[in-house]
Tab-separated table of C-alpha atoms in Angstrom:
chain	number	residue	atom	x	y	z
A	1	MET	CA	1.782	-34.180	28.274
A	2	THR	CA	4.358	-31.789	29.656
A	3	LYS	CA	5.772	-32.618	33.035
A	4	ARG	CA	4.933	-30.488	36.147
A	5	GLY	CA	7.131	-27.506	36.211
A	6	SER	CA	8.465	-27.796	32.707
A	7	PHE	CA	8.717	-24.554	30.576
A	8	PRO	CA	8.606	-24.881	26.813
A	9	GLY	CA	9.795	-21.106	26.626
A	10	THR	CA	8.758	-20.563	23.074
A	11	GLY	CA	5.539	-18.700	23.112
A	12	SER	CA	4.775	-15.127	23.763
A	13	LEU	CA	1.495	-12.692	23.716
A	14	THR	CA	2.074	-9.187	22.474
A	15	ILE	CA	-0.984	-7.001	23.500
A	16	LEU	CA	-2.117	-4.873	20.783
A	17	SER	CA	-4.925	-2.832	22.438
A	18	GLY	CA	-6.333	-1.693	25.627
A	19	PRO	CA	-4.626	-0.451	28.543
A	20	ARG	CA	-1.433	-2.774	28.330
A	21	ALA	CA	-1.100	-2.324	24.439
A	22	GLY	CA	2.417	-2.855	23.435
A	23	SER	CA	3.489	-5.166	26.180
A	24	VAL	CA	4.853	-8.404	25.636
A	25	VAL	CA	4.223	-11.584	27.849
A	26	ARG	CA	6.078	-14.612	27.843
A	27	LEU	CA	3.886	-17.851	28.107
A	28	ARG	CA	4.754	-20.803	30.291
A	29	VAL	CA	2.815	-23.869	30.480
A	30	SER	CA	-0.393	-22.464	31.800
A	31	ALA	CA	-1.440	-18.805	32.032
A	32	ILE	CA	-5.076	-17.364	32.662
A	33	VAL	CA	-5.724	-14.037	30.833
A	34	GLY	CA	-8.388	-11.641	32.772
A	35	ARG	CA	-9.312	-8.738	34.485
A	36	SER	CA	-8.629	-10.159	38.047
A	37	SER	CA	-5.556	-9.569	39.984
A	38	GLU	CA	-5.120	-13.289	40.247
A	39	CYS	CA	-4.675	-13.761	36.606
A	40	ASP	CA	-1.336	-14.724	35.192
A	41	ILE	CA	-1.767	-12.158	32.563
A	42	ARG	CA	-3.903	-9.273	33.802
A	43	VAL	CA	-5.870	-7.033	31.268
A	44	ARG	CA	-7.685	-4.257	33.070
A	45	ASP	CA	-10.294	-3.617	30.687
A	46	PRO	CA	-14.108	-3.391	31.429
A	47	GLY	CA	-14.814	-5.826	28.397
A	48	VAL	CA	-12.640	-8.327	29.599
A	49	SER	CA	-14.036	-11.083	32.055
A	50	ARG	CA	-12.144	-11.481	35.540
A	51	ARG	CA	-11.161	-14.869	34.283
A	52	HIS	CA	-11.306	-14.691	30.634
A	53	ALA	CA	-9.422	-17.586	29.156
A	54	ARG	CA	-6.521	-19.840	29.519
A	55	ILE	CA	-3.493	-20.650	27.417
A	56	VAL	CA	-2.142	-24.067	28.122
A	57	TYR	CA	0.861	-25.809	26.591
A	58	ASP	CA	1.223	-29.502	25.927
A	59	ASP	CA	3.509	-31.595	23.889
A	60	GLU	CA	1.074	-32.977	21.406
A	61	SER	CA	-0.859	-29.661	20.540
A	62	GLY	CA	1.585	-27.105	21.355
A	63	TYR	CA	-0.245	-24.070	22.827
A	64	VAL	CA	-3.967	-24.175	23.293
A	65	LEU	CA	-6.403	-21.455	23.846
A	66	ARG	CA	-9.458	-21.897	26.031
A	67	ASP	CA	-12.291	-19.685	26.658
A	68	LEU	CA	-13.290	-19.754	30.410
A	69	GLY	CA	-16.933	-18.781	29.825
A	70	SER	CA	-16.261	-15.092	29.440
A	71	ARG	CA	-18.980	-12.585	28.844
A	72	ASN	CA	-17.607	-10.938	25.667
A	73	GLY	CA	-16.192	-14.242	24.165
A	74	THR	CA	-12.690	-15.153	23.214
A	75	THR	CA	-11.962	-15.052	19.054
A	76	VAL	CA	-9.072	-16.203	16.767
A	77	LEU	CA	-8.909	-14.352	13.579
A	78	GLY	CA	-12.459	-12.745	14.279
A	79	GLN	CA	-14.081	-16.047	14.921
A	80	ARG	CA	-15.502	-16.965	18.483
A	81	VAL	CA	-13.648	-20.036	19.644
A	82	THR	CA	-14.261	-22.190	22.819
A	83	ARG	CA	-10.930	-24.142	22.211
A	84	HIS	CA	-8.293	-23.427	19.563
A	85	ARG	CA	-4.920	-24.719	18.938
A	86	LEU	CA	-2.672	-21.521	18.499
A	87	PHE	CA	-0.300	-21.122	15.452
A	88	ASP	CA	2.350	-18.630	15.018
A	89	GLY	CA	0.853	-14.862	14.343
A	90	ALA	CA	-2.529	-15.821	15.527
A	91	LEU	CA	-4.614	-12.839	16.351
A	92	ILE	CA	-6.704	-13.356	19.408
A	93	GLY	CA	-9.481	-11.243	21.029
A	94	PHE	CA	-10.124	-11.391	24.569
A	95	GLY	CA	-13.268	-9.416	24.212
A	96	PRO	CA	-12.546	-6.174	22.804
A	97	VAL	CA	-8.757	-6.500	23.409
A	98	LEU	CA	-6.352	-7.723	20.662
A	99	ALA	CA	-3.343	-9.735	21.098
A	100	ARG	CA	-0.913	-11.368	18.751
A	101	PHE	CA	0.346	-15.006	19.714
A	102	SER	CA	3.786	-15.405	18.585
A	103	VAL	CA	6.419	-18.456	18.437
A	104	ASP	CA	9.904	-17.440	18.994
A	105	ARG	CA	12.381	-17.800	16.587
A	106	PRO	CA	16.244	-17.630	16.228
A	107	ARG	CA	17.511	-14.132	15.942
A	108	PRO	CA	18.850	-13.656	12.734
A	109	ASP	CA	22.495	-12.709	12.498
A	110	ALA	CA	23.849	-9.052	12.343
A	111	GLY	CA	24.574	-9.271	8.418
A	112	ARG	CA	20.969	-10.674	7.671
A	113	GLU	CA	19.399	-8.066	9.958
A	114	GLU	CA	21.132	-5.317	8.356
A	115	ALA	CA	20.334	-6.537	4.854
A	116	SER	CA	16.468	-6.891	5.946
A	117	ALA	CA	16.729	-3.069	6.947
A	118	ASP	CA	17.480	-2.379	3.318
A	119	THR	CA	14.306	-3.502	2.065
A	120	ARG	CA	10.602	-3.025	2.447
A	121	ARG	CA	10.039	-6.797	3.038
A	122	LEU	CA	9.702	-7.074	6.832
A	123	ASP	CA	9.002	-10.254	9.217
A	124	ARG	CA	5.577	-9.883	11.312
A	125	GLU	CA	7.331	-8.256	14.305
A	126	ARG	CA	8.849	-5.490	12.524
A	127	PHE	CA	5.778	-5.228	10.377
A	128	ASP	CA	3.621	-4.598	13.389
A	129	ASP	CA	6.079	-1.723	14.484
A	130	ARG	CA	5.876	-0.179	11.249
A	131	LEU	CA	1.928	-0.362	11.271
A	132	ILE	CA	1.986	2.119	14.502
A	133	GLU	CA	4.703	4.277	12.891
A	134	GLU	CA	2.580	4.594	9.645
A	135	LEU	CA	-0.452	5.241	11.728
A	136	SER	CA	1.071	7.882	13.694
A	137	ARG	CA	2.616	9.452	10.591
A	138	ALA	CA	-0.959	9.403	8.665
A	139	LYS	CA	-2.676	10.952	11.680
A	140	ARG	CA	-0.167	13.678	12.188
A	141	HIS	CA	-0.420	14.598	8.510
A	142	GLY	CA	-3.902	13.974	7.951
A	143	THR	CA	-3.433	11.393	5.150
A	144	GLY	CA	-4.751	8.020	4.129
A	145	LEU	CA	-3.266	4.872	4.896
A	146	TRP	CA	-4.439	1.220	3.587
A	147	LEU	CA	-3.926	-2.373	5.023
A	148	LEU	CA	-4.392	-5.148	2.783
A	149	PHE	CA	-4.194	-8.980	4.125
A	150	LEU	CA	-3.652	-11.598	1.186
A	151	GLY	CA	-4.492	-15.166	2.051
A	152	ILE	CA	-2.972	-17.861	-0.528
A	153	ASP	CA	-5.761	-20.052	-1.611
A	154	ASP	CA	-5.077	-23.936	-1.120
A	155	LEU	CA	-1.563	-23.699	-0.494
A	156	GLY	CA	-2.330	-26.778	1.471
A	157	ALA	CA	-2.833	-28.466	-1.618
A	158	VAL	CA	0.545	-27.667	-2.937
A	159	HIS	CA	2.253	-28.865	0.016
A	160	MET	CA	0.069	-32.236	-0.036
A	161	GLN	CA	0.843	-32.777	-4.031
A	162	LEU	CA	4.432	-31.461	-4.258
A	163	GLY	CA	5.979	-31.349	-0.897
A	164	PRO	CA	6.888	-28.775	1.869
A	165	ALA	CA	9.620	-27.316	-0.506
A	166	ALA	CA	7.368	-26.498	-3.258
A	167	GLY	CA	5.107	-24.824	-0.621
A	168	ASP	CA	8.097	-22.548	0.469
A	169	SER	CA	9.066	-21.876	-3.230
A	170	ALA	CA	5.474	-20.812	-3.670
A	171	LEU	CA	5.679	-18.166	-1.020
A	172	GLN	CA	8.876	-16.831	-2.238
A	173	GLN	CA	7.790	-16.625	-5.806
A	174	LEU	CA	4.511	-15.125	-4.685
A	175	MET	CA	6.667	-12.231	-2.756
A	176	ALA	CA	8.653	-11.742	-5.869
A	177	THR	CA	5.493	-11.616	-7.981
A	178	ILE	CA	3.670	-9.003	-5.759
A	179	ASP	CA	6.675	-6.799	-5.250
A	180	PRO	CA	6.466	-4.866	-8.749
A	181	VAL	CA	3.118	-3.740	-8.263
A	182	LEU	CA	3.771	-2.006	-5.347
A	183	HIS	CA	5.130	1.502	-4.827
A	184	THR	CA	8.619	2.205	-3.362
A	185	ASP	CA	7.288	3.105	0.160
A	186	ASP	CA	4.830	0.439	0.475
A	187	VAL	CA	5.825	-2.260	2.811
A	188	LEU	CA	5.155	-6.067	2.368
A	189	ALA	CA	5.331	-8.600	5.188
A	190	ARG	CA	5.036	-12.313	5.748
A	191	TYR	CA	2.375	-12.106	8.263
A	192	ASP	CA	1.039	-15.610	9.348
A	193	GLY	CA	1.624	-18.913	7.485
A	194	ALA	CA	0.119	-18.562	4.111
A	195	GLU	CA	-0.905	-14.896	4.620
A	196	PHE	CA	0.999	-11.638	3.657
A	197	ALA	CA	0.289	-8.089	4.709
A	198	ILE	CA	0.893	-4.834	2.847
A	199	LEU	CA	0.812	-1.396	4.161
A	200	ALA	CA	0.076	1.430	1.407
A	201	ARG	CA	0.152	5.069	1.822
A	202	GLU	CA	-3.181	6.391	0.068
A	203	GLY	CA	-1.436	9.389	-1.549
A	204	GLU	CA	-3.454	10.044	-5.011
A	205	ARG	CA	-3.955	6.498	-5.637
A	206	GLY	CA	-7.773	6.321	-5.383
A	207	ASP	CA	-9.619	3.086	-4.202
A	208	PRO	CA	-7.366	0.456	-2.236
A	209	LEU	CA	-9.810	-2.201	-4.015
A	210	ALA	CA	-8.179	-1.377	-7.279
A	211	LEU	CA	-4.638	-2.008	-5.749
A	212	ALA	CA	-6.008	-5.391	-4.419
A	213	GLU	CA	-7.508	-6.367	-7.929
A	214	ARG	CA	-4.066	-5.594	-9.699
A	215	ILE	CA	-2.177	-7.762	-7.122
A	216	ARG	CA	-4.924	-10.556	-7.305
A	217	ASP	CA	-4.888	-10.343	-11.275
A	218	VAL	CA	-1.014	-10.635	-11.501
A	219	VAL	CA	-0.846	-13.492	-9.223
A	220	GLN	CA	-3.592	-15.384	-11.017
A	221	THR	CA	-1.953	-14.829	-14.540
A	222	THR	CA	1.544	-15.670	-13.366
A	223	ARG	CA	3.097	-18.989	-14.168
A	224	PHE	CA	4.456	-20.437	-11.004
A	225	VAL	CA	6.989	-23.431	-11.198
A	226	HIS	CA	8.617	-25.774	-8.633
A	227	GLU	CA	11.618	-27.304	-10.361
A	228	THR	CA	9.745	-28.350	-13.631
A	229	THR	CA	6.306	-28.724	-11.957
A	230	PRO	CA	3.629	-25.782	-12.717
A	231	MET	CA	1.863	-24.390	-9.526
A	232	SER	CA	-1.246	-22.685	-9.939
A	233	LEU	CA	-1.983	-20.167	-7.218
A	234	THR	CA	-4.588	-17.468	-6.507
A	235	VAL	CA	-4.983	-15.022	-3.577
A	236	SER	CA	-8.036	-13.949	-1.630
A	237	VAL	CA	-7.450	-10.079	-0.589
A	238	GLY	CA	-8.836	-8.191	2.292
A	239	VAL	CA	-8.708	-4.478	2.266
A	240	ALA	CA	-8.991	-1.943	4.981
A	241	ALA	CA	-8.501	1.760	4.769
A	242	LEU	CA	-7.809	4.194	7.536
A	243	GLY	CA	-10.771	6.130	6.803
A	244	ASP	CA	-12.994	3.110	7.153
A	245	CYS	CA	-12.558	3.102	10.971
A	246	ARG	CA	-14.958	4.727	13.467
A	247	ALA	CA	-11.925	4.983	15.924
A	248	PRO	CA	-8.740	5.234	13.655
A	249	SER	CA	-6.345	2.783	15.508
A	250	ALA	CA	-4.119	-0.165	14.585
A	251	ASP	CA	-6.387	-2.796	16.016
A	252	GLN	CA	-9.138	-1.296	14.342
A	253	LEU	CA	-7.406	-1.183	10.982
A	254	VAL	CA	-6.424	-4.970	11.757
A	255	ARG	CA	-9.751	-5.968	12.696
A	256	LEU	CA	-11.112	-4.573	9.183
A	257	ALA	CA	-8.605	-6.269	7.378
A	258	ASP	CA	-9.061	-9.574	8.813
A	259	ALA	CA	-12.637	-9.655	8.344
A	260	SER	CA	-12.439	-8.323	4.885
A	261	LEU	CA	-10.072	-11.298	4.438
A	262	HIS	CA	-12.520	-13.726	5.872
A	263	TRP	CA	-15.076	-12.335	3.551
A	264	ALA	CA	-13.131	-12.813	0.493
A	265	LYS	CA	-12.527	-16.328	1.598
A	266	ILE	CA	-15.915	-17.598	2.247
A	267	SER	CA	-17.195	-15.764	-0.822
A	268	GLY	CA	-15.337	-18.160	-2.993
A	269	ARG	CA	-11.485	-17.133	-2.934
A	270	ASN	CA	-9.661	-15.569	-5.678
A	271	CYS	CA	-11.387	-12.217	-5.030
A	272	CYS	CA	-11.068	-8.934	-3.193
A	273	LYS	CA	-13.353	-7.737	-0.315
A	274	ARG	CA	-13.588	-4.421	1.647
A	275	PHE	CA	-15.580	-3.531	4.751
A	276	LEU	CA	-16.409	0.121	4.552
A	277	SER	CA	-17.147	0.596	8.272
A	278	SER	CA	-15.968	-1.095	11.712
């Protein structure tokens, strides 16, 4: 266990909705999230309990989320939990308030950051910023916006059979495969582990499920190879459109896309799903 007073300093929590939306909190060894003024991370939302949940760090498990008997529950990726080991990019719900858990990474050098700015491929932090920008643009102009979450099916099997290098290769090849299917103003991001996110302006493109099916089909029919060994990859796709949200917002769009991806996974994978209302 971590010694008393030690501070790993690698975790942070970004509040995505509610009164503190946009704020980032660095996590220490233990932090209580709740509505009470005595909590380490105070969230003043009536749907959050006075002492809602605790995030604790230890050397064996890393950061672990524990619900403290909250009234509206604590969720990870939309699934209610009592105890859950957190992973980079985990979407946490403290009742109705969404937050994103992050593990800090070394900042890229200036050259790499400048190069990254010239491409639509973003990391998750910049993607979250872009989502807010695109949402504001869509509301301002009265246009549509789509959010697609893609989950690679059975990437763990690739890791187990061919090693971590094969998994990394699969992720890189997958991005290169998806890229030509997208429009020039679409945004593609590595979102969380084996998941990707796509932001697409609706325009005159019709049904977002058609885009999702094109992506799913091109991945299924592409021959992926690590060194000389073929890899068979498929993706599950969750689709959400701004028009599907009862109260159009970034957190509603994320919730719907997350729920749709979960639906696709439990429906047998290698398929696309879309919830039509929140």
